[in-house]
Every structure is written in structure tokens, then in C-alpha cells.
PDB file of C-alpha atoms in Angstrom:
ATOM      1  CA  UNK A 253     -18.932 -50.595 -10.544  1.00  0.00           C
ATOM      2  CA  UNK A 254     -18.665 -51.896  -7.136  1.00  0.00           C
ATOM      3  CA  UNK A 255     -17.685 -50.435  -3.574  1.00  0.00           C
ATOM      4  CA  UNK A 256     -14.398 -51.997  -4.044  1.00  0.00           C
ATOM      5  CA  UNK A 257     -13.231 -50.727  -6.991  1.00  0.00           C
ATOM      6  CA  UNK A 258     -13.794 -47.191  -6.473  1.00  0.00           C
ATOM      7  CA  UNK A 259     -11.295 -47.850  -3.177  1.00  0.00           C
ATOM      8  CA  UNK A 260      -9.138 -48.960  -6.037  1.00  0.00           C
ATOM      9  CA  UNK A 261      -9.834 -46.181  -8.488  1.00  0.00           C
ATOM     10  CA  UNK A 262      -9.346 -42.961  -5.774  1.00  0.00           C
ATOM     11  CA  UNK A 263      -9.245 -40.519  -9.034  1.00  0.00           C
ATOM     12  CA  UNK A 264     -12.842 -41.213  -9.586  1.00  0.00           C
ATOM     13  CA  UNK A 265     -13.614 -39.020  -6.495  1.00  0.00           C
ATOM     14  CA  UNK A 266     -11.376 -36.333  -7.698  1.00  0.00           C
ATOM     15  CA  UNK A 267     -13.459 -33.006  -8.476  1.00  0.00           C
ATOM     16  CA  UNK A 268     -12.740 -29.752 -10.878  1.00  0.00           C
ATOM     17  CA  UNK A 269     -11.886 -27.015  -8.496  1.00  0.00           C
ATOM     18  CA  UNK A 270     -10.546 -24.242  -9.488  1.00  0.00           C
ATOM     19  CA  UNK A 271      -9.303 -24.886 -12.252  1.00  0.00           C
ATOM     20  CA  UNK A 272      -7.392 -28.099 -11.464  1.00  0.00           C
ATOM     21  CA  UNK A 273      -8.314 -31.974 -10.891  1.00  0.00           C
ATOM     22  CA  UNK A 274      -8.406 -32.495  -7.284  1.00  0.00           C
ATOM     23  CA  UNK A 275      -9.476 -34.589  -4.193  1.00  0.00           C
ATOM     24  CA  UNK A 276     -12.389 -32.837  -2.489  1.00  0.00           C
ATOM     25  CA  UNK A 277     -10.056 -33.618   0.913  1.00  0.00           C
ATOM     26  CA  UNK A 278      -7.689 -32.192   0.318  1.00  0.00           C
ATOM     27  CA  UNK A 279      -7.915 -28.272  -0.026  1.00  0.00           C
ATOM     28  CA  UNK A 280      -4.069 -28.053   0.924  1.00  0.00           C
ATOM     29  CA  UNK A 281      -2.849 -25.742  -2.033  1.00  0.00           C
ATOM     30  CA  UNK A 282      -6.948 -24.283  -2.674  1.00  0.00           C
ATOM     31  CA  UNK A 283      -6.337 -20.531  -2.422  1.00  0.00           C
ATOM     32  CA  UNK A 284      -8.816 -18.769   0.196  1.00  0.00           C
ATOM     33  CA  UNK A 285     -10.620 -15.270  -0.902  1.00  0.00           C
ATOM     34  CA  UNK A 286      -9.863 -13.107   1.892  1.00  0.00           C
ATOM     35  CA  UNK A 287     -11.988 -10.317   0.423  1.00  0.00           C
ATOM     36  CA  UNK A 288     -15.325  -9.770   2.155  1.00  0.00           C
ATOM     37  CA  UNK A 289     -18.754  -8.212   0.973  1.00  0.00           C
ATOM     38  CA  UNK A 290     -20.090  -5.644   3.194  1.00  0.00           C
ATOM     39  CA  UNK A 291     -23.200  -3.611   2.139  1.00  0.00           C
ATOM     40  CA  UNK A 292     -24.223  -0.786   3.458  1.00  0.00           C
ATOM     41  CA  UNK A 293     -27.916   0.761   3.092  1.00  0.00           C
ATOM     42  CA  UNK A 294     -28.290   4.527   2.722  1.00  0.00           C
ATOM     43  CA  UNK A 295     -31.038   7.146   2.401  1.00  0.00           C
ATOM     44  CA  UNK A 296     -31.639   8.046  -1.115  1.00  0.00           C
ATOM     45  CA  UNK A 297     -30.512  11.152  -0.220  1.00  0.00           C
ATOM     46  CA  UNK A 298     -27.519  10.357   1.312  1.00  0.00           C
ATOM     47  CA  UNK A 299     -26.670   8.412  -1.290  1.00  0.00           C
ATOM     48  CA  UNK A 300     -27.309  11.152  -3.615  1.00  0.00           C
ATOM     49  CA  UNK A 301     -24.790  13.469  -1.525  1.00  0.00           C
ATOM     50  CA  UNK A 302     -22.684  10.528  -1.227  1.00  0.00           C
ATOM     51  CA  UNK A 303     -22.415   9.886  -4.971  1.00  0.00           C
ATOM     52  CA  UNK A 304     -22.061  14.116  -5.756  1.00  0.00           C
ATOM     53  CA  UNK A 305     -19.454  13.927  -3.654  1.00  0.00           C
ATOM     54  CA  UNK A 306     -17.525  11.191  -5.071  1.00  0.00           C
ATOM     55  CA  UNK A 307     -18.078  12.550  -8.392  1.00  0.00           C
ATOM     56  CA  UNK A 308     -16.161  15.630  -8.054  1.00  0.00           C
ATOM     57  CA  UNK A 309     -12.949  12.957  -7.176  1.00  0.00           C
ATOM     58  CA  UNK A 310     -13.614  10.964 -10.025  1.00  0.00           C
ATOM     59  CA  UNK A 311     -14.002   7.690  -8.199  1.00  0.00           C
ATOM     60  CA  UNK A 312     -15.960   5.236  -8.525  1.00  0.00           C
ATOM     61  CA  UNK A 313     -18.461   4.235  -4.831  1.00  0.00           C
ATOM     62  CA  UNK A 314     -17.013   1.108  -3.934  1.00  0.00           C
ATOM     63  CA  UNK A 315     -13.661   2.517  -4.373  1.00  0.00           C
ATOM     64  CA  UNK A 316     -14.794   5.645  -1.671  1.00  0.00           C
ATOM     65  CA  UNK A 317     -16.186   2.428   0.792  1.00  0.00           C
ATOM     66  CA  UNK A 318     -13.013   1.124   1.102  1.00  0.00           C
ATOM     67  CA  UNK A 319     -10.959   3.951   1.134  1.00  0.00           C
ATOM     68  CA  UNK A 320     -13.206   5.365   4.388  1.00  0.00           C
ATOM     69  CA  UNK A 321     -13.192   1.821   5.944  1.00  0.00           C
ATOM     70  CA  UNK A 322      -8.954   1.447   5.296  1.00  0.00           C
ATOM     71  CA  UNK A 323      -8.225   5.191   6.868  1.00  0.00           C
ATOM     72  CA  UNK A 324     -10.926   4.490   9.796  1.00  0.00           C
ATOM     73  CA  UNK A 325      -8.534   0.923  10.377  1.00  0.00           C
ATOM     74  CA  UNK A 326      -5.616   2.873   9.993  1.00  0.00           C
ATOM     75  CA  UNK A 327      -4.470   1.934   6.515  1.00  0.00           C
ATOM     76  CA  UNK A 328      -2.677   4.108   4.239  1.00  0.00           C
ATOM     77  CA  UNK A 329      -4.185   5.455   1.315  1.00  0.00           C
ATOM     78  CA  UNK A 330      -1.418   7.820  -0.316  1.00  0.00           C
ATOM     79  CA  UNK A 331      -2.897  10.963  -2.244  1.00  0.00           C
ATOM     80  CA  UNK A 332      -1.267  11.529  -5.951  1.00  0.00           C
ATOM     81  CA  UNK A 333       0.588  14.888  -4.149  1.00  0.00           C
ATOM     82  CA  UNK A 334       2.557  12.659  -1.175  1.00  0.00           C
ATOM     83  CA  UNK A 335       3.550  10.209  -3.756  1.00  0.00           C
ATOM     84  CA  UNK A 336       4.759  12.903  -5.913  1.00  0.00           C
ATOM     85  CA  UNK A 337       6.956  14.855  -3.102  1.00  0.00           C
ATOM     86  CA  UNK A 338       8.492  11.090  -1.784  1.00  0.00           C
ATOM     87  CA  UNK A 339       8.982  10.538  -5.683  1.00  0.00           C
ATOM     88  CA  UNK A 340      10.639  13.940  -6.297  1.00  0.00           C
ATOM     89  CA  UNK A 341      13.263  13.264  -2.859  1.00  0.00           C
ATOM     90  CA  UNK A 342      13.807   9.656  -3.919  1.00  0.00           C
ATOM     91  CA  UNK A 343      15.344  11.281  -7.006  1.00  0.00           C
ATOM     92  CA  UNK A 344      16.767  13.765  -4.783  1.00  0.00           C
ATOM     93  CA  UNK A 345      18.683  11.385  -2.353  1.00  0.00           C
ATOM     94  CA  UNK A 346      19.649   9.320  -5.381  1.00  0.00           C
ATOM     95  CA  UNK A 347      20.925  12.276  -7.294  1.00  0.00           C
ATOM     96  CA  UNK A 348      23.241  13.179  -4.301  1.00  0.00           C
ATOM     97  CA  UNK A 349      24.351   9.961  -3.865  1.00  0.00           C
ATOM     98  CA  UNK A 350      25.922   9.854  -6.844  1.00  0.00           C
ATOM     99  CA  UNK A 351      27.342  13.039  -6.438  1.00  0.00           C
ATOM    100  CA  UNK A 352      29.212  11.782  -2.924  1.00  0.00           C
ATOM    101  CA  UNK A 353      30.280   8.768  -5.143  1.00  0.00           C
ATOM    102  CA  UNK A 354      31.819  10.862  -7.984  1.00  0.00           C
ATOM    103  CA  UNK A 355      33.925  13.017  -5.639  1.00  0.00           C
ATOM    104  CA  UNK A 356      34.777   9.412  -3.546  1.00  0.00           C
ATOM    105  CA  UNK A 357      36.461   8.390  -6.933  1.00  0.00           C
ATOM    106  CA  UNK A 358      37.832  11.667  -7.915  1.00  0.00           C
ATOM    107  CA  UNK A 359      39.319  11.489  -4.371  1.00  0.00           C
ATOM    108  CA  UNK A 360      40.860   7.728  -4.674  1.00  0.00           C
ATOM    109  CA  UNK A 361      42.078   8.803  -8.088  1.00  0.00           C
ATOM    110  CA  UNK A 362      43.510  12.133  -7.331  1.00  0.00           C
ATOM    111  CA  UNK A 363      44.592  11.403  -3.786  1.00  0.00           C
ATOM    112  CA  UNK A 364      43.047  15.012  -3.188  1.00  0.00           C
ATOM    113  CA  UNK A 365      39.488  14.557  -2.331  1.00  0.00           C
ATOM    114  CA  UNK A 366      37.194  18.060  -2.687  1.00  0.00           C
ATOM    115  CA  UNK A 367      35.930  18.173   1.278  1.00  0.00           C
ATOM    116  CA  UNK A 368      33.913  21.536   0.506  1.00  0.00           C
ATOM    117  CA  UNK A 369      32.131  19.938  -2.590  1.00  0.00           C
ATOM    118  CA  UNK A 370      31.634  16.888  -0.375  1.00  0.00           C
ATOM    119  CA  UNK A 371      30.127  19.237   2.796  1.00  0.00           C
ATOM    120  CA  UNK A 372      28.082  20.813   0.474  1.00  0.00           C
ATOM    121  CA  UNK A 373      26.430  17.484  -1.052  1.00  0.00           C
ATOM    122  CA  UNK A 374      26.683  16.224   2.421  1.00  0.00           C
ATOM    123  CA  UNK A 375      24.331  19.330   4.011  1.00  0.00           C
ATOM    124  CA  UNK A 376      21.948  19.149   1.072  1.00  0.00           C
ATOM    125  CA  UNK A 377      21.632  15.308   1.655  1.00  0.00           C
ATOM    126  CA  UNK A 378      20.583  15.983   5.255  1.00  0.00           C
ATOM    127  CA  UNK A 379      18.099  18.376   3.623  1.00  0.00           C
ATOM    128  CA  UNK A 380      16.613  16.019   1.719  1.00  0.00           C
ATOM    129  CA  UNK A 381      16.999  13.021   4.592  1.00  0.00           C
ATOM    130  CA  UNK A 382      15.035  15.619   6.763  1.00  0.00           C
ATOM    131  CA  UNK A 383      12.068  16.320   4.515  1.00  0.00           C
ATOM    132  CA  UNK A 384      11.543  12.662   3.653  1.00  0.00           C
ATOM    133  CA  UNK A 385      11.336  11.955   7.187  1.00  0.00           C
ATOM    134  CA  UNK A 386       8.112  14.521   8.044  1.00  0.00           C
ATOM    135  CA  UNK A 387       6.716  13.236   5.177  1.00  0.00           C
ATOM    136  CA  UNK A 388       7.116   9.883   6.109  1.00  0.00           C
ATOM    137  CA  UNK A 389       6.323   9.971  10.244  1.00  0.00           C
ATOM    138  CA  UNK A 390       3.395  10.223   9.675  1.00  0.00           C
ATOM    139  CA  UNK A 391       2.200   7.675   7.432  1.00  0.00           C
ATOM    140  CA  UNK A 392       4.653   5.473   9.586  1.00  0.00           C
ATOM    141  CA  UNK A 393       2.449   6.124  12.888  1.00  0.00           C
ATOM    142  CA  UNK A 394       0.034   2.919  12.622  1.00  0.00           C
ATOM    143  CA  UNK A 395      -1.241   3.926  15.812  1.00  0.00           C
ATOM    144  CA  UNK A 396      -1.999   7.593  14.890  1.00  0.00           C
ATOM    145  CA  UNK A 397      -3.821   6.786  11.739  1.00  0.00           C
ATOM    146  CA  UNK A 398      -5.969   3.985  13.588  1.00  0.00           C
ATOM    147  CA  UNK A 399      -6.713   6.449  16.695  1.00  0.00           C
ATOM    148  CA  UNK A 400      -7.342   9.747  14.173  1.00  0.00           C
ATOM    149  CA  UNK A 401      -9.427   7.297  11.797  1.00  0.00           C
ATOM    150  CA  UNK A 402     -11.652   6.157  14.863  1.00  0.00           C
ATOM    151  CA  UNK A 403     -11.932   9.551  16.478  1.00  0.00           C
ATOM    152  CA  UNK A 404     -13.562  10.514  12.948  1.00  0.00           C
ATOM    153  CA  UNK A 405     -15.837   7.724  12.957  1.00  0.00           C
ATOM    154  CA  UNK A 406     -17.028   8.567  16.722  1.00  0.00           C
ATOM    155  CA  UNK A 407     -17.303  11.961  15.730  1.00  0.00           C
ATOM    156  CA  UNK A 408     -19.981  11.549  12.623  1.00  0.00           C
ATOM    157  CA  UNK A 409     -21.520   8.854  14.739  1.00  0.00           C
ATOM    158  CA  UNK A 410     -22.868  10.815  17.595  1.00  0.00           C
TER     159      UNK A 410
END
């Protein structure tokens, strides 16, 4: 085949990538890996310690990388016991909003809503608002997490 009729036959440039027939140009809808490798050299000792350590968690090392590297950035890693207290007042919020709707329709169909039942569901929801809020300040403060996560890393580094 000539010059000419490859300028005629543009699919003949088109290459496999991943996955799908496409023009090398054009890399418009190519998904980029935004994961990157970092390796890290240790003592055999501290890798040792490092790996005794981990063991007692039950993770695996490359999980234990990441999770140091995401709290010294300031990310949130959630232990199994703060996802079970925001679990258990999720449920409780949810449960007393449906109590505050039951006694809004007993009240629209009786024309003689229950106000103490209503304070009562009202002050326990506050409760409940209240504890879901220290648990969540904190893993709302970016800024703390970042600054706490750094101060740790200056700390083991000196």
C-alpha cells in the first residue's frame, strides 16, 4: 500500500488500547491511573517489628503504608468502633424521626396533638443530634487531622 491510501484508510492507524479500537491521538476518553507506587526500604529489623505489629491487626503491609501515609495527609481512616457508634445514632435519629412523624399524624387526625410525647422525642433527638456531632467534629476538622498527622511524622523523625 501506498502513502496515499493509508491517508484514505485512517483506521489502519487505529491501536488496541485498553480494551477498545482507538486512534493513538486521541486519548480523550483513555482513563488515567492516579494510583502511585512508592517503596519504601527498611531494616530487616524494622521490618520485622513492622510486620509483628501489623500482625496483631490482622492487616495486610501495604494496607498499614497507606493507612500511615492517608492519616499523616489528613485522610480519614474510620476504625470498626466510630462506624459502629455513627451506625447505632443513624438508627437512633431515624427511629425518632418517625416517632415525631407518628404523633404529627395522630395530631392532624385527632386535632389533639400529644406536646409532652412530642418534648420528650424532641429532647432525646437533641441527645442524639449532640452525640453525633462530637463524634463527627472531629473527623470533620481537615485541618486538625493534617496538622496532628504531621506533628506525628516530625515527632518519629527527629
Amino acid at each position: 500500500m501506498s502513502d496515499e491510501n493509508s491517508k484514505d484508510e485512517p483506521w489502519r492507524k487505529r491501536k488496541m488500547i485498553q480494551g477498545r479500537w482507538r486512534d493513538p491521538d486521541d486519548q480523550t476518553d483513555v482513563v488515567q491511573r492516579v494510583e502511585k507506587t512508592i517503596s519504601v526500604k527498611l531494616l530487616e529489623a524494622e521490618r520485622d517489628e513492622f510486620d509483628a505489629q501489623i500482625a496483631k491487626l490482622g492487616i495486610k503491609r501495604n494496607r498499614a503504608m497507606r493507612i500511615a501515609a492517608r492519616r499523616i495527609g489528613g485522610f480519614l481512616e474510620l476504625d470498626p468502633e466510630t462506624i459502629g457508634i455513627l451506625r447505632a445514632v443513624t438508627r437512633s435519629i431515624s427511629g425518632i424521626a418517625v416517632n415525631v412523624n407518628q404523633i404529627a399524624k395522630a395530631a392532624n387526625r385527632t386535632h389533639d396533638p400529644d406536646y409532652q410525647r412530642f418534648f420528650r422525642e424532641r429532647a432525646e433527638l437533641g441527645k442524639e443530634i449532640a452525640r453525633l456531632d462530637a463524634v463527627l467534629q472531629p473527623l470533620l476538622d481537615v485541618a486538625q487531622r493534617r496538622s496532628d498527622g504531621l506533628q506525628r511524622l516530625k515527632d518519629a523523625s527527629e
